[in-house]
mmCIF file of C-alpha atoms in Angstrom:
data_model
loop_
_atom_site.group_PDB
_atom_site.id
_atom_site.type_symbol
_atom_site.label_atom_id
_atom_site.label_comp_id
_atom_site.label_asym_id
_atom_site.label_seq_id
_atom_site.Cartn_x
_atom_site.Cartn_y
_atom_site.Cartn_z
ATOM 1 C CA UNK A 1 114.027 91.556 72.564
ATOM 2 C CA UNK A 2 114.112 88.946 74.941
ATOM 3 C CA UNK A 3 114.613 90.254 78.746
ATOM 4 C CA UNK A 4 114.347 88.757 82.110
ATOM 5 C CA UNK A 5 113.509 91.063 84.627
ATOM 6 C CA UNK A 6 115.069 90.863 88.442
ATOM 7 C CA UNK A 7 114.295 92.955 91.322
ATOM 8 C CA UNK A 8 113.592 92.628 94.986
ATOM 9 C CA UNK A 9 110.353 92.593 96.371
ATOM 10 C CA UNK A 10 108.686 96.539 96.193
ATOM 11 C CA UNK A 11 110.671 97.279 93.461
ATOM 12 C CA UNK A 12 108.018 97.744 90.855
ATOM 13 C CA UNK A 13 108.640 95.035 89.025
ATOM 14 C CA UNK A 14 105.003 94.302 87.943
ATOM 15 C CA UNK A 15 104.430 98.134 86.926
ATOM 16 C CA UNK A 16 107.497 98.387 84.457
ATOM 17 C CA UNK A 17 107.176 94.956 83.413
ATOM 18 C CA UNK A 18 103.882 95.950 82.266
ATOM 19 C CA UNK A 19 104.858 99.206 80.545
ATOM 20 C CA UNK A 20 108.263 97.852 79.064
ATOM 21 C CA UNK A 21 106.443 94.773 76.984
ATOM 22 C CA UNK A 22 104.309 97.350 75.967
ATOM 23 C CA UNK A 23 106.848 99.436 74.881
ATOM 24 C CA UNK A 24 108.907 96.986 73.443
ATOM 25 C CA UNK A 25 105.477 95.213 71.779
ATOM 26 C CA UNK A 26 106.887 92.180 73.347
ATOM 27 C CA UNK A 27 104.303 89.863 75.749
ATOM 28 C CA UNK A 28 104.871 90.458 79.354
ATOM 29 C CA UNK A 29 104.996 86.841 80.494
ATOM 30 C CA UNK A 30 104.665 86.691 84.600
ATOM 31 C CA UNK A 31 104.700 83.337 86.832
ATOM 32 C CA UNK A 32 101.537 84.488 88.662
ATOM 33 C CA UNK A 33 100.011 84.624 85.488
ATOM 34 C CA UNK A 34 101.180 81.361 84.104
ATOM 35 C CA UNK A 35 100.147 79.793 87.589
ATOM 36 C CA UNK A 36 96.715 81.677 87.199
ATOM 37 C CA UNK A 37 96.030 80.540 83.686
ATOM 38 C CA UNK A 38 96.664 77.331 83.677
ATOM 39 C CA UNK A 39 94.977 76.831 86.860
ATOM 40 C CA UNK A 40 91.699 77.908 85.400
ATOM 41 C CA UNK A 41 92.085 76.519 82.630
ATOM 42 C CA UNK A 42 92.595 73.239 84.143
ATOM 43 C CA UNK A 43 95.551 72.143 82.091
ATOM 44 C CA UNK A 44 97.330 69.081 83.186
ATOM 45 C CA UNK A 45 100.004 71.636 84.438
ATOM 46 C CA UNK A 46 97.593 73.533 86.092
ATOM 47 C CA UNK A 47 96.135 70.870 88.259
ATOM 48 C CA UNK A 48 99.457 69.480 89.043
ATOM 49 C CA UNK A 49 100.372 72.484 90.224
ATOM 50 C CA UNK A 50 97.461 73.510 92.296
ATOM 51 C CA UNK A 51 98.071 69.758 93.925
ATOM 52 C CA UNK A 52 101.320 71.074 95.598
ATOM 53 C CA UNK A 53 100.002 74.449 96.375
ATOM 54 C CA UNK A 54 96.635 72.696 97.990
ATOM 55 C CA UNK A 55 98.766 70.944 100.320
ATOM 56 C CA UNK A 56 100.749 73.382 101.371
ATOM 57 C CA UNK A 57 103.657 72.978 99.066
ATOM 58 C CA UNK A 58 106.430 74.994 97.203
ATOM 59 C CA UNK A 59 105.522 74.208 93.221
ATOM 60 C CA UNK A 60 108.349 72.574 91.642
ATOM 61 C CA UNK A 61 111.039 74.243 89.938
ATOM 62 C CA UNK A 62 110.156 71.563 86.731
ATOM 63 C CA UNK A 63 106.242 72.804 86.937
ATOM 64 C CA UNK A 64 107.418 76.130 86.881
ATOM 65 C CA UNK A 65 109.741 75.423 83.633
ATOM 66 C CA UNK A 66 107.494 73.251 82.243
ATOM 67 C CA UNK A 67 104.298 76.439 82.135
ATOM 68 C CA UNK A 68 106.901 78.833 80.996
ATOM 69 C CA UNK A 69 108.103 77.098 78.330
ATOM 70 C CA UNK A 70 104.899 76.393 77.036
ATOM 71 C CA UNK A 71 103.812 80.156 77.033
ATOM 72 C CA UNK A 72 107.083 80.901 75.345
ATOM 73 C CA UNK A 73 106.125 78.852 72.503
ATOM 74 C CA UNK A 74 103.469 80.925 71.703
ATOM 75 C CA UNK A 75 103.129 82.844 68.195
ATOM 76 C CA UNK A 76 102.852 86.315 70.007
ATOM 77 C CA UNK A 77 106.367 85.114 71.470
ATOM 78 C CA UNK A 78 108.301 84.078 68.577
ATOM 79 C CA UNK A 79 109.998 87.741 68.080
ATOM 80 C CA UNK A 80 110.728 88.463 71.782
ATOM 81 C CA UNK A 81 108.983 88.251 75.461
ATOM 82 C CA UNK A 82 109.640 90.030 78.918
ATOM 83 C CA UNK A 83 110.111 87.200 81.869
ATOM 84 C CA UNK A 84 108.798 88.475 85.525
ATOM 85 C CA UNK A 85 109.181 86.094 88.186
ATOM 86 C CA UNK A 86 110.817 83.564 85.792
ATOM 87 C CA UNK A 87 113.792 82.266 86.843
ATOM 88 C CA UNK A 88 113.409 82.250 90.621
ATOM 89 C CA UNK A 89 116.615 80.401 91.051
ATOM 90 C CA UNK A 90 119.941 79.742 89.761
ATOM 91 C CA UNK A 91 118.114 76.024 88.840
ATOM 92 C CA UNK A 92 115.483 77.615 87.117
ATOM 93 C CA UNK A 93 118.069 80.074 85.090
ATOM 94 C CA UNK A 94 120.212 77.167 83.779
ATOM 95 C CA UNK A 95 116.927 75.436 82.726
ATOM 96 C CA UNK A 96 116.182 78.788 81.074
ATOM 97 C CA UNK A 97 119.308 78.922 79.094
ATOM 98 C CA UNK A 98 119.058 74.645 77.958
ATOM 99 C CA UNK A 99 115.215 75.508 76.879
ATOM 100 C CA UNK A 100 116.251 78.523 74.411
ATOM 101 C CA UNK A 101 119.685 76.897 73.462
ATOM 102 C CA UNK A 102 116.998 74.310 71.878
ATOM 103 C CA UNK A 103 115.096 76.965 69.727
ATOM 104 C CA UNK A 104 118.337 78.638 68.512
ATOM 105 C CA UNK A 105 117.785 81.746 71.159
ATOM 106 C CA UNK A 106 119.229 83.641 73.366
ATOM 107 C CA UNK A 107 118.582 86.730 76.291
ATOM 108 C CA UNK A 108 119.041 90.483 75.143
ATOM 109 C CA UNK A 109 119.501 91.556 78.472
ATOM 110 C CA UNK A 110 118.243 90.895 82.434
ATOM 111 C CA UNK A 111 117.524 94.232 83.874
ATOM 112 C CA UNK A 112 117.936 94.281 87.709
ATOM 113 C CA UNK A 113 115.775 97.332 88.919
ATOM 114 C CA UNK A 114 117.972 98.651 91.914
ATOM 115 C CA UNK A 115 116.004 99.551 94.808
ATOM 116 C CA UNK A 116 118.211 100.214 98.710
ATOM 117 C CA UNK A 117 116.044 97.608 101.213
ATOM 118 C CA UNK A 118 114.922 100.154 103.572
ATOM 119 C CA UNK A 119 113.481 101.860 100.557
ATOM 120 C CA UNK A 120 112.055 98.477 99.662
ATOM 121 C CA UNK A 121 110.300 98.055 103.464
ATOM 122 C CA UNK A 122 109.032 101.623 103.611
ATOM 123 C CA UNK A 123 107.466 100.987 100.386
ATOM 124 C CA UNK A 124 105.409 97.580 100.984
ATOM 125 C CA UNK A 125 105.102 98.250 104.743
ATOM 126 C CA UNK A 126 103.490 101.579 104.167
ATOM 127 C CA UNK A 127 100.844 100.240 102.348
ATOM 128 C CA UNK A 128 96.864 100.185 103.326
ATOM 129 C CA UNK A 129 94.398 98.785 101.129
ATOM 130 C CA UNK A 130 90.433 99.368 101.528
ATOM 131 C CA UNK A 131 88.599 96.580 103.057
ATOM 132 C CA UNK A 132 85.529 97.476 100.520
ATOM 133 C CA UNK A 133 87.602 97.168 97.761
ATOM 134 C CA UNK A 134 91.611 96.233 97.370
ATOM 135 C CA UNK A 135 91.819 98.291 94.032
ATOM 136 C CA UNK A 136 91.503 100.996 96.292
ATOM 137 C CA UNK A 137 95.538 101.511 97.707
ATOM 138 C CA UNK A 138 96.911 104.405 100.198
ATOM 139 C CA UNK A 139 100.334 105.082 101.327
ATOM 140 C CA UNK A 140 101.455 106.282 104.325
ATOM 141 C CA UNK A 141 104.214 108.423 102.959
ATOM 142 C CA UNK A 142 103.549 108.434 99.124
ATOM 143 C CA UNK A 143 100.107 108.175 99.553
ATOM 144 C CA UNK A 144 97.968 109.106 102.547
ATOM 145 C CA UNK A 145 94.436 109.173 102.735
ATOM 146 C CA UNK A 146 92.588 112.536 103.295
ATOM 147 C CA UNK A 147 91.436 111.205 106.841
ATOM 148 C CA UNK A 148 93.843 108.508 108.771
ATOM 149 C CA UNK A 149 92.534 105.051 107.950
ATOM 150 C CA UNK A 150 89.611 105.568 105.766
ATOM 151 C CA UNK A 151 89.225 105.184 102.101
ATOM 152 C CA UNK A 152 89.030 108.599 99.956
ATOM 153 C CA UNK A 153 86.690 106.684 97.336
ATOM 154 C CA UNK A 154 84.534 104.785 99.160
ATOM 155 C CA UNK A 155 84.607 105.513 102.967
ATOM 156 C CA UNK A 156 85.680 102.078 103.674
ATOM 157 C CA UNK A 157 88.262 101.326 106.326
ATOM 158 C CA UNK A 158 91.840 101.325 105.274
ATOM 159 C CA UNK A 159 93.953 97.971 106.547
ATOM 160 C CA UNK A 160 97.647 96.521 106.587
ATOM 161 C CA UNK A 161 97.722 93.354 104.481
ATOM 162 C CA UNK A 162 99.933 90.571 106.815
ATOM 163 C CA UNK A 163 102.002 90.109 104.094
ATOM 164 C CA UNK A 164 102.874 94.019 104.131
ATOM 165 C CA UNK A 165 104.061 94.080 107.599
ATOM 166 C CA UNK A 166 107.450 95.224 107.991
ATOM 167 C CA UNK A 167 108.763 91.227 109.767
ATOM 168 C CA UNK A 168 107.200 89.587 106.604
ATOM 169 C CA UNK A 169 108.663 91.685 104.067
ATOM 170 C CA UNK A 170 112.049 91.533 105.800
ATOM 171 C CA UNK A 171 111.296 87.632 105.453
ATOM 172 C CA UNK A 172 110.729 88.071 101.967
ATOM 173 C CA UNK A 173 113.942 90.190 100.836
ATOM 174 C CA UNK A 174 115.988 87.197 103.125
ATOM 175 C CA UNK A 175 114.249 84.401 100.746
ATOM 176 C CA UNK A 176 115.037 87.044 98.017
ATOM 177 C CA UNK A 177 119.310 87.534 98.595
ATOM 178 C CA UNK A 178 119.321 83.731 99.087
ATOM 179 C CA UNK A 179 117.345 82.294 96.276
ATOM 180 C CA UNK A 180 116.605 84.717 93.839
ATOM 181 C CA UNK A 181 119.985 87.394 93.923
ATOM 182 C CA UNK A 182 122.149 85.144 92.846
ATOM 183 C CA UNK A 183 120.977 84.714 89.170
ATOM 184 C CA UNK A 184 122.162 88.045 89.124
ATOM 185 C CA UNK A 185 125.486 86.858 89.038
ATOM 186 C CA UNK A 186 125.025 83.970 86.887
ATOM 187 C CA UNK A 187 124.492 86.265 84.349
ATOM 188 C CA UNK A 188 126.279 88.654 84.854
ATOM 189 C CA UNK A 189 129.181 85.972 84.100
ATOM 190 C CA UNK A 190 127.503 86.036 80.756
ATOM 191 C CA UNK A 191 127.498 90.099 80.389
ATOM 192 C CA UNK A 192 124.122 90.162 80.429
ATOM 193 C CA UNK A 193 122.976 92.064 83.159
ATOM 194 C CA UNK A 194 121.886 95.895 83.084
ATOM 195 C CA UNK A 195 121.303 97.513 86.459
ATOM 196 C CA UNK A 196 119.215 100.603 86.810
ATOM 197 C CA UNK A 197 117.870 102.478 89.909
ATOM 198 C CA UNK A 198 113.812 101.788 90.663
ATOM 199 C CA UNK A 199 113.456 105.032 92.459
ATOM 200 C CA UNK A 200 111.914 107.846 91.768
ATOM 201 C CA UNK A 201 108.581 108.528 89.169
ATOM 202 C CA UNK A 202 107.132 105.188 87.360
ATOM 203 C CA UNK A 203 107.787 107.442 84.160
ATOM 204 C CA UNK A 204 111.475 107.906 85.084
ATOM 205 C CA UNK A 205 112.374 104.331 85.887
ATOM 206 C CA UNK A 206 110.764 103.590 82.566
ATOM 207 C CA UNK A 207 112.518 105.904 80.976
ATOM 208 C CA UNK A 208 115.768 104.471 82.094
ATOM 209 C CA UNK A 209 115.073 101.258 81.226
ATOM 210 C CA UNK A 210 114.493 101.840 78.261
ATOM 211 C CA UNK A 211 117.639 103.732 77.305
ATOM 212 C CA UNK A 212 119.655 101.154 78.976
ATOM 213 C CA UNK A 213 118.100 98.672 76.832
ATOM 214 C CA UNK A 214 118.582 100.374 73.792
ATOM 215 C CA UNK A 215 122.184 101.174 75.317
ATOM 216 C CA UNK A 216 122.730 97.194 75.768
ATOM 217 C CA UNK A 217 120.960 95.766 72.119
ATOM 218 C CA UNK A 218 123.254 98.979 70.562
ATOM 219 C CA UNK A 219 125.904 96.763 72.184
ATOM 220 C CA UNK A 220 125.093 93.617 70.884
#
């Protein structure tokens, strides 16, 4: 299958991305990880894009098409892939749908994981990560650490990230209705989209997915 996935910000996005591609033994393919790679790898896409980001500057929508549609000529890709983070924009979606109409391909599906915003700023605002060690996560509702503002594993002190504070994430789901909601619509035009709600247990919204998936390729 070939699925893009759309949520807001704190709606899990990563985590089910993750457990759908391996579900669906598709590759999860995920614009931080394109940026990432290619970065490191100091491919001519790479450096170009760390030149923008170096000075301060939004990557452009072209870099950003160009890296994905290089991973998405890879073998492991050839029978499906799971796009998180890619397209950002109603731009990037119509740049999406010119690259496959080259190879002959289309989407399955773009499942838009449901999540109410409050829901969305409890979740990332909540959060406190250990200053020792940021693998180390609390919650302050879903959560909390034995003792108020101390790491259970390591004793370190627990902190609010400034990206996790509730003005920035409200910041973030603004950016997120204006740029990145309206693909929704541009496929939906297409009857491609397949909404499910993101709350409750990981292994619940998986499960959901998944049947709406298999719900929507029954379909096709």
């Amino acid at each position: 299958m070939r699925i893009v996935l759309v949520g807001p910000p704190g709606a899990g996005k990563g985590t089910q991305a993750t457990r759908l591609a391996e579900k669906l033994r598709v590759p999860h393919i995920s614009t931080g990880d394109l940026f990432r790679a290619n970065i490191s790898q100091q491919t001519e896409l790479g450096k170009l894009a760390k030149s923008y980001m170096d000075a301060g500057n939004l990557v452009p929508d072209e870099v950003t098409i160009a890296m994905a549609k290089d991973r998405m000529e890879q073998p492991d890709a050839e029978n499906g892939f799971l796009l998180d983070g890619f397209p950002r924009n109603v731009s990037q979606a119509e740049a999406l749908d010119e690259l496959l109409k080259t190879e002959a391909i289309k989407l399955d599906a773009v499942l838009d994981l449901e999540v109410p915003e409050e829901e969305v700023v409890k979740r990332i605002a909540g959060r406190r990560i250990c200053r020792n060690d940021s693998s180390h996560v609390f919650h302050e509702t879903y959560k909390k650490p034995t003792k108020d503002g101390v790491c259970d594993v390591c004793g370190g002190e627990l902190y609010q990230r400034d990206d996790d504070s509730e003005e920035t994430v409200r910041k973030r789901l603004e950016v997120y209705h204006t740029q990145t909601e309206p693909i929704i619509d541009y496929y939906k035009a297409q009857g491609l989209v397949v909404t499910i709600s993101a709350l409750g247990p990981v292994d619940e919204v998986t499960r959901r997915a998944l049947e709406a998936l298999k719900r929507e390729d029954d379909i096709k």
